[in-house]
Coordinates of C-alpha atoms and ligand atoms in Angstrom, one line a residue:
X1 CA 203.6 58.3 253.2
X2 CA 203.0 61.4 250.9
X3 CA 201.3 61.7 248.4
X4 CA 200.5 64.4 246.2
X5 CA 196.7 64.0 245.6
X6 CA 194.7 61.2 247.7
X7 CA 191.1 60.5 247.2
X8 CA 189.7 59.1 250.1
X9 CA 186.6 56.9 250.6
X10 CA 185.9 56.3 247.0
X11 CA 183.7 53.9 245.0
X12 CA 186.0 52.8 242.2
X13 CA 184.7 51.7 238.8
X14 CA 187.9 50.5 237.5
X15 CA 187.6 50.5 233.6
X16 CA 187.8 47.0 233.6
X17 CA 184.1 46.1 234.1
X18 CA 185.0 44.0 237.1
X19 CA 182.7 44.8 240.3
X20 CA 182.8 48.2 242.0
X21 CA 184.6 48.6 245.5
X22 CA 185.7 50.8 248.1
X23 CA 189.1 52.2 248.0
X24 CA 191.4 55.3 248.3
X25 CA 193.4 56.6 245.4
X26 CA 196.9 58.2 246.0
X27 CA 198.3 59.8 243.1
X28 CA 202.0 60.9 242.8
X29 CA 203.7 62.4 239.4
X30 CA 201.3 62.2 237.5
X31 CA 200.6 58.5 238.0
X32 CA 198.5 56.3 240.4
X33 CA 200.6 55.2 243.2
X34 CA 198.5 53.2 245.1
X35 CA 194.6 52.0 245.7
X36 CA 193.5 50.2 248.5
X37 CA 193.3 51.1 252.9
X38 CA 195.4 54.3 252.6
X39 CA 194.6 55.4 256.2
X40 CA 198.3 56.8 257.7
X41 CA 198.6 58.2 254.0
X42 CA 198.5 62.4 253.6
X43 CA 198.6 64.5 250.5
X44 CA 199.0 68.0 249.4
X45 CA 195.4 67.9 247.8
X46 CA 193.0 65.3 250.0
X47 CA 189.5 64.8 248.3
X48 CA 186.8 62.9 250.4
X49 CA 185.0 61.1 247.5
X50 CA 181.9 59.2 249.4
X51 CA 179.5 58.3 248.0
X52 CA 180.9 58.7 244.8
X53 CA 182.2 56.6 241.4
X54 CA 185.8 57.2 240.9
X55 CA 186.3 55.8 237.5
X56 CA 189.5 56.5 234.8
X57 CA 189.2 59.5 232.9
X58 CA 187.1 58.9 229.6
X59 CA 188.2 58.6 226.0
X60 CA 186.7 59.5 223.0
X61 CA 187.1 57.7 220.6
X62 CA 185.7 59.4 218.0
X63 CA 185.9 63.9 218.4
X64 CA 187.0 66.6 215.5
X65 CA 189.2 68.1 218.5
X66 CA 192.0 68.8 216.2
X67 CA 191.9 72.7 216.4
X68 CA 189.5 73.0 219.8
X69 CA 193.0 71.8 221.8
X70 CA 194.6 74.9 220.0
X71 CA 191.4 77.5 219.7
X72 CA 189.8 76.7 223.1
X73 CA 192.3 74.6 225.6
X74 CA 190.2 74.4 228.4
X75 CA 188.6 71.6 226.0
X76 CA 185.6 72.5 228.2
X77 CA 182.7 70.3 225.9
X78 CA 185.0 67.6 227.1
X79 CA 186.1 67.9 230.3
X80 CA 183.0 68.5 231.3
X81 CA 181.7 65.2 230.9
X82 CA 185.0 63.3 232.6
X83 CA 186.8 63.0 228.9
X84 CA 190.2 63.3 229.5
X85 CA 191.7 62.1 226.5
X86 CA 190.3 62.7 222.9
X87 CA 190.7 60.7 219.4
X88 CA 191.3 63.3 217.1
X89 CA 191.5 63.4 213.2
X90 CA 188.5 61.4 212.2
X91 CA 186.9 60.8 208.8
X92 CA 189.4 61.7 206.4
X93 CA 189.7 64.9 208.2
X94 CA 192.8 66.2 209.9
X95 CA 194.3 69.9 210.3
X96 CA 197.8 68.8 209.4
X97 CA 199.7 68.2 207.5
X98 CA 199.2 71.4 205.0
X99 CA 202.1 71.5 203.1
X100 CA 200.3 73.7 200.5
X101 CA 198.3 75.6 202.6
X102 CA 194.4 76.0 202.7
X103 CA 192.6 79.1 201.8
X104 CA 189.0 79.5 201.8
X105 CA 186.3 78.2 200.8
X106 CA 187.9 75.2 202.6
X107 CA 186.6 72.0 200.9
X108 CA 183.9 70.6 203.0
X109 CA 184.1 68.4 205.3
X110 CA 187.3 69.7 206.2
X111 CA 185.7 72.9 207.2
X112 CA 184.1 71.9 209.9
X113 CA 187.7 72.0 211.6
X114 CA 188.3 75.8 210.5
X115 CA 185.8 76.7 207.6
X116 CA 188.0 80.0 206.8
X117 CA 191.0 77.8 206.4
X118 CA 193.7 80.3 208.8
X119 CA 194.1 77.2 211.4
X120 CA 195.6 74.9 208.3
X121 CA 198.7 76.5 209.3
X122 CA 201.0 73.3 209.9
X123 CA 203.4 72.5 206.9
X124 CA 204.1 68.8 208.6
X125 CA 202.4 66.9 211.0
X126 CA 205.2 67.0 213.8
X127 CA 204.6 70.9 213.2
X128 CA 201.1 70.1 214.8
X129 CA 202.4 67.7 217.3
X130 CA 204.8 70.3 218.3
X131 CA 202.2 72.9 218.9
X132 CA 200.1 70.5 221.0
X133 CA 203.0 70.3 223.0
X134 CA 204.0 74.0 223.1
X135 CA 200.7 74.9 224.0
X136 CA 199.4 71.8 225.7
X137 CA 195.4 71.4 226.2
X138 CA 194.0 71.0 229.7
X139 CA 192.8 66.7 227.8
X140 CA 195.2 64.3 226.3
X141 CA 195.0 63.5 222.9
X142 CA 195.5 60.7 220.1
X143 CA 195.9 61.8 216.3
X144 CA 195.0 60.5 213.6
X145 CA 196.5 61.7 210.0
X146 CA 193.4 62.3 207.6
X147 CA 193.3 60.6 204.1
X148 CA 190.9 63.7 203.0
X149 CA 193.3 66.1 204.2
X150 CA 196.2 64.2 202.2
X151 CA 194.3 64.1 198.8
X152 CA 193.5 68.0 199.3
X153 CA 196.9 68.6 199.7
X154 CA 198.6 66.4 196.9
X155 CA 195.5 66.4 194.5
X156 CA 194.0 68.8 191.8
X157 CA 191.0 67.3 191.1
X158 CA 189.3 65.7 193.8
X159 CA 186.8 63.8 191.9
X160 CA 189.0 60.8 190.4
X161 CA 190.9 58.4 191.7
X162 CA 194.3 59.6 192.7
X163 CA 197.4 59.4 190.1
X164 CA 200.4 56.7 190.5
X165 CA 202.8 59.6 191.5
X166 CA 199.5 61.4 193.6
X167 CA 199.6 57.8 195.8
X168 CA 202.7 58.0 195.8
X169 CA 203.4 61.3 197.9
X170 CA 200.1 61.3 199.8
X171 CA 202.2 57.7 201.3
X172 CA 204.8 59.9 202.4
X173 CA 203.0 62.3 204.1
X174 CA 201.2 59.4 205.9
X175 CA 204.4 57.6 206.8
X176 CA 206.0 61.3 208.0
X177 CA 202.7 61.4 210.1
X178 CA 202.9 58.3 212.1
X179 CA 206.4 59.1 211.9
X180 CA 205.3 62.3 214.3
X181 CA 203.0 60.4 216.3
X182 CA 200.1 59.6 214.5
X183 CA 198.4 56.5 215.3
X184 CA 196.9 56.1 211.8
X185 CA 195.0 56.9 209.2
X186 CA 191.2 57.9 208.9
X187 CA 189.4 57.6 205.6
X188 CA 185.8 59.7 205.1
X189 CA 184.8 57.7 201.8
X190 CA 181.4 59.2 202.7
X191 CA 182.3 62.5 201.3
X192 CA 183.0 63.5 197.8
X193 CA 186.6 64.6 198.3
X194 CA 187.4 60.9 199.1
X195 CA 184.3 59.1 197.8
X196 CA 186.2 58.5 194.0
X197 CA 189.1 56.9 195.9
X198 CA 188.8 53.0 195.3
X199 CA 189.7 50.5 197.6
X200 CA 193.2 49.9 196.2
X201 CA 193.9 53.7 196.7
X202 CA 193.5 53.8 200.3
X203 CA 195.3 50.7 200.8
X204 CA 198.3 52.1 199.2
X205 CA 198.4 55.4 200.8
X206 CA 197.6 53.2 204.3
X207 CA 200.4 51.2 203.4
X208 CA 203.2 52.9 206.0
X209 CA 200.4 51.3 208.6
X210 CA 201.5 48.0 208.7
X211 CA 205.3 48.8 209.7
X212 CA 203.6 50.8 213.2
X213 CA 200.7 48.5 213.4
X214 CA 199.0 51.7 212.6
X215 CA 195.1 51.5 212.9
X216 CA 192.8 52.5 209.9
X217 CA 190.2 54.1 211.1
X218 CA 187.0 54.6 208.8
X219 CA 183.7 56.7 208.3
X220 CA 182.8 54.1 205.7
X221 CA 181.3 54.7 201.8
X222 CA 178.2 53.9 203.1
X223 CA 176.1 54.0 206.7
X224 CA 172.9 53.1 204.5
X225 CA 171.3 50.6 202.0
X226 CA 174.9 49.5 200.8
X227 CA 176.5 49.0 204.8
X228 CA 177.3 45.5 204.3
X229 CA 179.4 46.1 201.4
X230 CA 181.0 49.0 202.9
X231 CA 181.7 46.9 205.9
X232 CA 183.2 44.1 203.7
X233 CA 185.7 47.0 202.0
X234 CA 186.8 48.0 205.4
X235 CA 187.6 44.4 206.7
X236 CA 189.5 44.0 203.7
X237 CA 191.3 46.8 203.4
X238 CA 192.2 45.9 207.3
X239 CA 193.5 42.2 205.8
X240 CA 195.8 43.5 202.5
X241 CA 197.1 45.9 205.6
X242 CA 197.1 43.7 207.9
X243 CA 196.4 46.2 210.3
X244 CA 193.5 46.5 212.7
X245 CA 190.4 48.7 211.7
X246 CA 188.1 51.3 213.7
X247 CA 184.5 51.7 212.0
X248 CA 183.6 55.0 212.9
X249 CA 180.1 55.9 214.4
X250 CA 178.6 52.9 213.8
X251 CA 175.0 53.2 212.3
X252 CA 172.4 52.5 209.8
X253 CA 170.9 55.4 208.5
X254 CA 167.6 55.9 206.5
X255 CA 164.0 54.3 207.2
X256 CA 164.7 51.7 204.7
X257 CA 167.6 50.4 206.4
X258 CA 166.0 50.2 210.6
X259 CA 166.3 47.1 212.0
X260 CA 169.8 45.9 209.9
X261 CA 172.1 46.3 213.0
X262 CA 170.5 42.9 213.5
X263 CA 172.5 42.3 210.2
X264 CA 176.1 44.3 210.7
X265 CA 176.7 43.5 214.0
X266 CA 176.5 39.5 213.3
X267 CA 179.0 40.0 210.6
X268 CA 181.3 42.4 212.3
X269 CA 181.4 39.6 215.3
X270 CA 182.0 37.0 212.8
X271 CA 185.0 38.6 211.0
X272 CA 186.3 39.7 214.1
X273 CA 187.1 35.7 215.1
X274 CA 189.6 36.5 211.9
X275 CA 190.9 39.9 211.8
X276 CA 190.9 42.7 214.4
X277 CA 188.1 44.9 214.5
X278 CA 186.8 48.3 216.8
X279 CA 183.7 50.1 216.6
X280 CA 182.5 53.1 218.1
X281 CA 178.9 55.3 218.5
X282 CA 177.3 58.0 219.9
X283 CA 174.0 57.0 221.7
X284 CA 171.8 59.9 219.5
X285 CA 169.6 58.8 216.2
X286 CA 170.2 61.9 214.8
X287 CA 173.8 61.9 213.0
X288 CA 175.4 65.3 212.1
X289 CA 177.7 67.0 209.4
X290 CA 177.5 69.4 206.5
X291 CA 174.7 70.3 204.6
X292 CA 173.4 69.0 201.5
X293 CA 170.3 68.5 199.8
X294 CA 170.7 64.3 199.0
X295 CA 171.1 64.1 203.0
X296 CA 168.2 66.5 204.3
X297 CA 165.9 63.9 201.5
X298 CA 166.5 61.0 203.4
X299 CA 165.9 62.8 207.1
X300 CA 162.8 63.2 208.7
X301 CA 163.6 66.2 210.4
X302 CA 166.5 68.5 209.2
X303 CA 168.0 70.9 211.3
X304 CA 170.9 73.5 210.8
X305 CA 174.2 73.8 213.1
X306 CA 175.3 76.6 211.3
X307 CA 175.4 78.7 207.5
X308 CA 178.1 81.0 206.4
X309 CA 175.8 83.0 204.6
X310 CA 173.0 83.1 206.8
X311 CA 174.4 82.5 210.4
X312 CA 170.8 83.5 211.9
X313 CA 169.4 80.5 211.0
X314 CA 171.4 78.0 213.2
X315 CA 169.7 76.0 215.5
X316 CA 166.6 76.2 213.3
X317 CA 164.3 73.3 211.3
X318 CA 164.9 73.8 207.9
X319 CA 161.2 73.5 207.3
X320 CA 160.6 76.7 209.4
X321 CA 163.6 78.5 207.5
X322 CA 162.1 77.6 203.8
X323 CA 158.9 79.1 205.3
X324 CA 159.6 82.0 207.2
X325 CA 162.4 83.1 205.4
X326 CA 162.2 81.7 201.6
X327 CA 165.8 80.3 202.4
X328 CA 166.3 77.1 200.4
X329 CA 169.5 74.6 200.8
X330 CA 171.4 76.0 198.7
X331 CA 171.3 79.7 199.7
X332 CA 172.1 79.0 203.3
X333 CA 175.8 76.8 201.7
X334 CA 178.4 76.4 203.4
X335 CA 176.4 75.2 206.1
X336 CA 176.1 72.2 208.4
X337 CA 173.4 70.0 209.6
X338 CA 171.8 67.8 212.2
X339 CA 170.2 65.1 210.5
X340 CA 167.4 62.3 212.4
X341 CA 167.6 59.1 210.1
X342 CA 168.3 56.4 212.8
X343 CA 165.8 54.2 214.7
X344 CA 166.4 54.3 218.3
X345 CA 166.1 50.3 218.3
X346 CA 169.4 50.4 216.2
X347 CA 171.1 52.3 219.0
X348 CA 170.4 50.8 221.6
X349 CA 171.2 47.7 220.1
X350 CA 174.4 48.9 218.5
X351 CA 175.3 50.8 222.0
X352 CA 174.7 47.2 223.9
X353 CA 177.2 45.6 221.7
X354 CA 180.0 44.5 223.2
X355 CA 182.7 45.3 221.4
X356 CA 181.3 48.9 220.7
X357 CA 183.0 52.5 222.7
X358 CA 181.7 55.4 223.1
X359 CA 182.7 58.2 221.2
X360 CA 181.0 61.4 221.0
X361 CA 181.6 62.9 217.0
X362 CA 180.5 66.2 218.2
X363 CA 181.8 69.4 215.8
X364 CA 182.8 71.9 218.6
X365 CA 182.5 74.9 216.0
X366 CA 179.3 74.8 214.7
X367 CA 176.8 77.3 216.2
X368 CA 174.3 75.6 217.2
X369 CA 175.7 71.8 217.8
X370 CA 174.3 68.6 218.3
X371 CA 173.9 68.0 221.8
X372 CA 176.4 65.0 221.2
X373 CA 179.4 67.8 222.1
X374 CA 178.5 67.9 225.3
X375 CA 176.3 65.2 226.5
X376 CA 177.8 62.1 224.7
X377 CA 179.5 60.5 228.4
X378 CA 176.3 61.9 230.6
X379 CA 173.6 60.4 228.4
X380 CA 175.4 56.6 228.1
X381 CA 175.8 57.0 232.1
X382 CA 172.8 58.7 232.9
X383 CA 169.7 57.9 230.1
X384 CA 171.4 54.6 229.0
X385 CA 172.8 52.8 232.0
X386 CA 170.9 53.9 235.0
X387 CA 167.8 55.3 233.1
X388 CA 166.8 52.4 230.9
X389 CA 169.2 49.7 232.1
X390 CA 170.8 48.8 229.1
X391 CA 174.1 48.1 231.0
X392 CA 175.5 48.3 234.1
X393 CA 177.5 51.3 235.1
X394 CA 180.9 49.2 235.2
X395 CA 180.1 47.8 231.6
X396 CA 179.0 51.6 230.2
X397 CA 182.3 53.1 232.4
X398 CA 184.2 49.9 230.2
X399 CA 183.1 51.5 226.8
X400 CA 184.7 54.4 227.6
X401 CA 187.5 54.0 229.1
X402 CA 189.5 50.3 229.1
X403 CA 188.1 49.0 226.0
X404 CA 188.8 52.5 223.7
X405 CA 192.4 52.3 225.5
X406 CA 192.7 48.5 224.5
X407 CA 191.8 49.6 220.9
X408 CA 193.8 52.4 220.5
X409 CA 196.8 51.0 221.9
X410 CA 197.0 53.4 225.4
X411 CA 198.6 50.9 227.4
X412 CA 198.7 53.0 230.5
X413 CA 195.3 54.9 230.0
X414 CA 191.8 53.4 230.4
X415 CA 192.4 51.4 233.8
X416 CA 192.6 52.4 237.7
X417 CA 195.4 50.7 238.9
X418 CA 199.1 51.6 240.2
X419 CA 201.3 52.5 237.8
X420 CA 198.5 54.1 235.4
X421 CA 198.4 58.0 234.4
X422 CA 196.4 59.1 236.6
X423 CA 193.2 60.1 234.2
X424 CA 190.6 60.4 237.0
X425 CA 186.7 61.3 236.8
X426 CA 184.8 61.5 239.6
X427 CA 181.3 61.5 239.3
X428 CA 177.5 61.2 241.4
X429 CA 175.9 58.1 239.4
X430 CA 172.9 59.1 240.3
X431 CA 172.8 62.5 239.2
X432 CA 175.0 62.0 236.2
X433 CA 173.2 63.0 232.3
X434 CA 173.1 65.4 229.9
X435 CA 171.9 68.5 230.3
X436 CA 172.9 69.5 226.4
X437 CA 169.6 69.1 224.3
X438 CA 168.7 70.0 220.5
X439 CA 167.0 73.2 221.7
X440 CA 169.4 74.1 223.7
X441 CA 172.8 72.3 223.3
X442 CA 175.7 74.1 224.7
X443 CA 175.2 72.7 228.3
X444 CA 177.3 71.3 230.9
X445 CA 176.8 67.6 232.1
X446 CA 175.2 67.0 235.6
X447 CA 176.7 64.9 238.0
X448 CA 180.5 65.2 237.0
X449 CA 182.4 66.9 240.2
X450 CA 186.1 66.8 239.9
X451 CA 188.2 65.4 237.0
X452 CA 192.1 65.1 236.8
X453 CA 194.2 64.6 233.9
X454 CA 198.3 63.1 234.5
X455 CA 197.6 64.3 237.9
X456 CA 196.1 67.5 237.7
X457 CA 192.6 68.4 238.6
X458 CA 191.1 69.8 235.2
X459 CA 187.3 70.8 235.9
X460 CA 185.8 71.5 239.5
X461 CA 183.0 73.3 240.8
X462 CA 181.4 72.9 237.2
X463 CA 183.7 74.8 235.4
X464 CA 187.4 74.3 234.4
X465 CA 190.7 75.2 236.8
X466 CA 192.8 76.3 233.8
X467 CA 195.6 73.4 234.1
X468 CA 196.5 72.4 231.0
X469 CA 198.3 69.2 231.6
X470 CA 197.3 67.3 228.3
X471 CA 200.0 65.2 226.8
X472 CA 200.3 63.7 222.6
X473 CA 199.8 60.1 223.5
X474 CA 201.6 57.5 221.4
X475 CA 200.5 54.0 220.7
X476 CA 202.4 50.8 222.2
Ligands
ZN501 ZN1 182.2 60.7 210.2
CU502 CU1 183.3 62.2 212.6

């Protein structure tokens, strides 16, 4: 038999969390043909994987991708940790659909996607979705249509609750979305461009969910003394939808709140015996976004990822910038920040949960990023799983890949098993982390050596082949 890629002699993590075993891999048009004894078997491409986890490609379930598949293909942040498919659209924010345009200054959060507003260049959503597949990225992606974006586009004022008529069309643009292969909608209620939208808003603008069994997908009101009540609107919202819900980034932020994972994960379990619920985190207790002053109050450490204004400053404390350069907040605006307002215990324990993925929230544009870009993948393999034992590698391998595909509706992602896409990453489990740090975070994982997306080997030799092979992926 012929196959067009075989990996020999490899130590397959399945996605499943079953045990690991020895098997070869054949792969032929883009799918996985077989796994098992291939010994008579040849290939154009033969890979000797010994010693070696083969696991499916990761998927995050939680990026800001939307413009890096267009502005930087190689998707390199990603693929470089064994991502081979990426959640995109996330808390509110979305680059299409721009029916009206967007010129600068771009309301934050939205820019951290383009923050002088040229890449909000798609009219419709199947605009972007055609460009995606014009122009394919060397990952896979899954959009989301963002119910920031939609009140930027349809409202005047952003800082009321949106009009009959403004509901109205921002439901259209939602329903032409999934229409163009959106799998839902993502709320950021966080922020002020959403934060005056009540509960009834979203659900009618959410409403062309239900039809799709679309998912809503939320960074939630509130991550900090009010999470219980913010977890209560999301679980209801999911109910008048009826419609299953992603909390996004799951935390509880600010000293006053450490220790009350021990009271939203009990109730997220609970409701989920009645309604279906996702979560996802990134294993960091620093969170990140844009800058503001109420944030940076509650943070005992502040630091900047980047300041229109003042771009020198990125990657610095904003204690030492007040200091040594008599910059305050609102002189270094627009600007984004890292912000450390999580106890590690609250981690740990939220990343141990187990109905919680991975997903990495990094912002690939910012200057000087939180080290969740690139280490998201390596630090749950490496610091979490084989470091500190917090689960074993099929379990942390499980978050990634099977469960997120499970959630999201990929039916053939997520799992190693014939008749699968064949999303592929082969990595050294003991050599796998992070390399990326707050001091220095643009680094490349260790450990990852060859991964393949739909067939075709995406990043080898630590760096990226230039295959492109990423596909829109639709939800069944
Ligand atoms: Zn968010
Ligand atoms: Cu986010």
């Amino acid at each position: 038999m012929n196959y067009d890629l075989l990996i020999r002699n490899a130590t397959v993590v399945d996605g499943t969390r079953a045990p690991r075993y020895e098997a070869d891999i054949a792969v032929n048009n883009g799918r996985i043909a077989a796994i098992g004894r291939l010994e008579g078997a040849q290939a154009d491409v033969e890979l000797d994987a010994s010693g070696r986890i083969v696991a499916p490609g990761f998927i995050d379930a939680h990026t800001h991708d939307d413009r890096l598949m267009l502005s930087a293909p190689d998707m390199a942040p990603k693929v470089s940790q064994g991502v081979t498919t990426v959640v995109a659209g996330n808390c509110g924010c979305s680059l299409a659909p721009a029916p009206k345009g967007m010129r600068a200054p771009v309301t934050p959060p939205l820019d951290l996607l383009d923050d002088a507003g040229g890449w909000f260049r798609f009219a419709t959503f199947r605009d972007y979705v055609e460009e995606l597949a014009a122009h394919p990225p060397a990952t896979n992606c899954a959009l989301l249509v963002g119910h920031t974006m939609l009140r930027v586009q349809t409202m005047e004022h952003l800082g009321r609750p949106a009009a009959k008529s403004e509901v109205a069309r921002m439901r259209e643009l939602a329903e032409e979305a999934l229409e163009a292969g959106a799998l839902g909608v993502s709320t950021g209620l966080y922020y002020e461009p959403a934060n005056a939208a009540p509960t009834e808003e979203v659900v009618e603008v959410c409403r062309p969910l239900a039809k799709r069994n679309g998912l809503y997908v939320t960074h939630m009101r509130d991550e900090g003394d009010n999470v219980l009540a913010s977890l209560e609107e999301t679980f209801r919202i999911g109910r008048e939808l009826g419609v299953p819900v992603v909390i996004s980034h799951h935390k509880v932020a600010g000293s006053a709140n450490h220790g009350r994972s021990e009271e939203t994960l009990p109730l997220i379990e609970a409701r989920m015996k009645s309604q279906p619920i996702a979560l996802d985190c990134y294993p960091y207790c620093a969170s990140s976004t844009i800058l503001s002053a109420g944030r940076a109050a509650v943070a005992t450490k502040t630091l900047v990822t980047w300041s229109r204004p003042h771009p020198e400053v990125a990657g610095m404390d904003l204690e030492e910038i007040r200091r040594d350069f008599k910059l305050g907040i609102d002189q270094l605006l627009p600007a984004g920040a890292i912000y450390f307002s999580m106890s590690e215990a609250d981690v740990q324990r939220i990343l141990a949960f187990e109905h919680t993925m991975i997903g990495s929230d990094g912002l690939p544009h910012d200057a000087a990023p939180h080290p969740r870009l690139w280490g998201t993948f390596a630090r749950v393999l490496g610091h979490y799983a084989r470091g500190l034992g917090l689960f074993p590698l099929e379990t942390a391998v499980y978050k990634m890949t099977g469960l997120t595909a499970r959630n999201f509706g990929l039916a053939d992602r997520g799992v190693l098993k014939p008749g699968m896409a064949a999303d592929i990453t082969i990595f050294d489990a003991g050599e796998i982390d992070e390399r990326s740090s707050f001091a220095a975070p643009i680094q490349p994982a260790k450990g990852i050596e060859i991964v393949i997306v739909n067939g075709a080997i995406v990043w080898r030799d630590g760096k990226p082949t230039g295959a492109r092979p990423g596909q829109v992926l639709k939800r069944s």
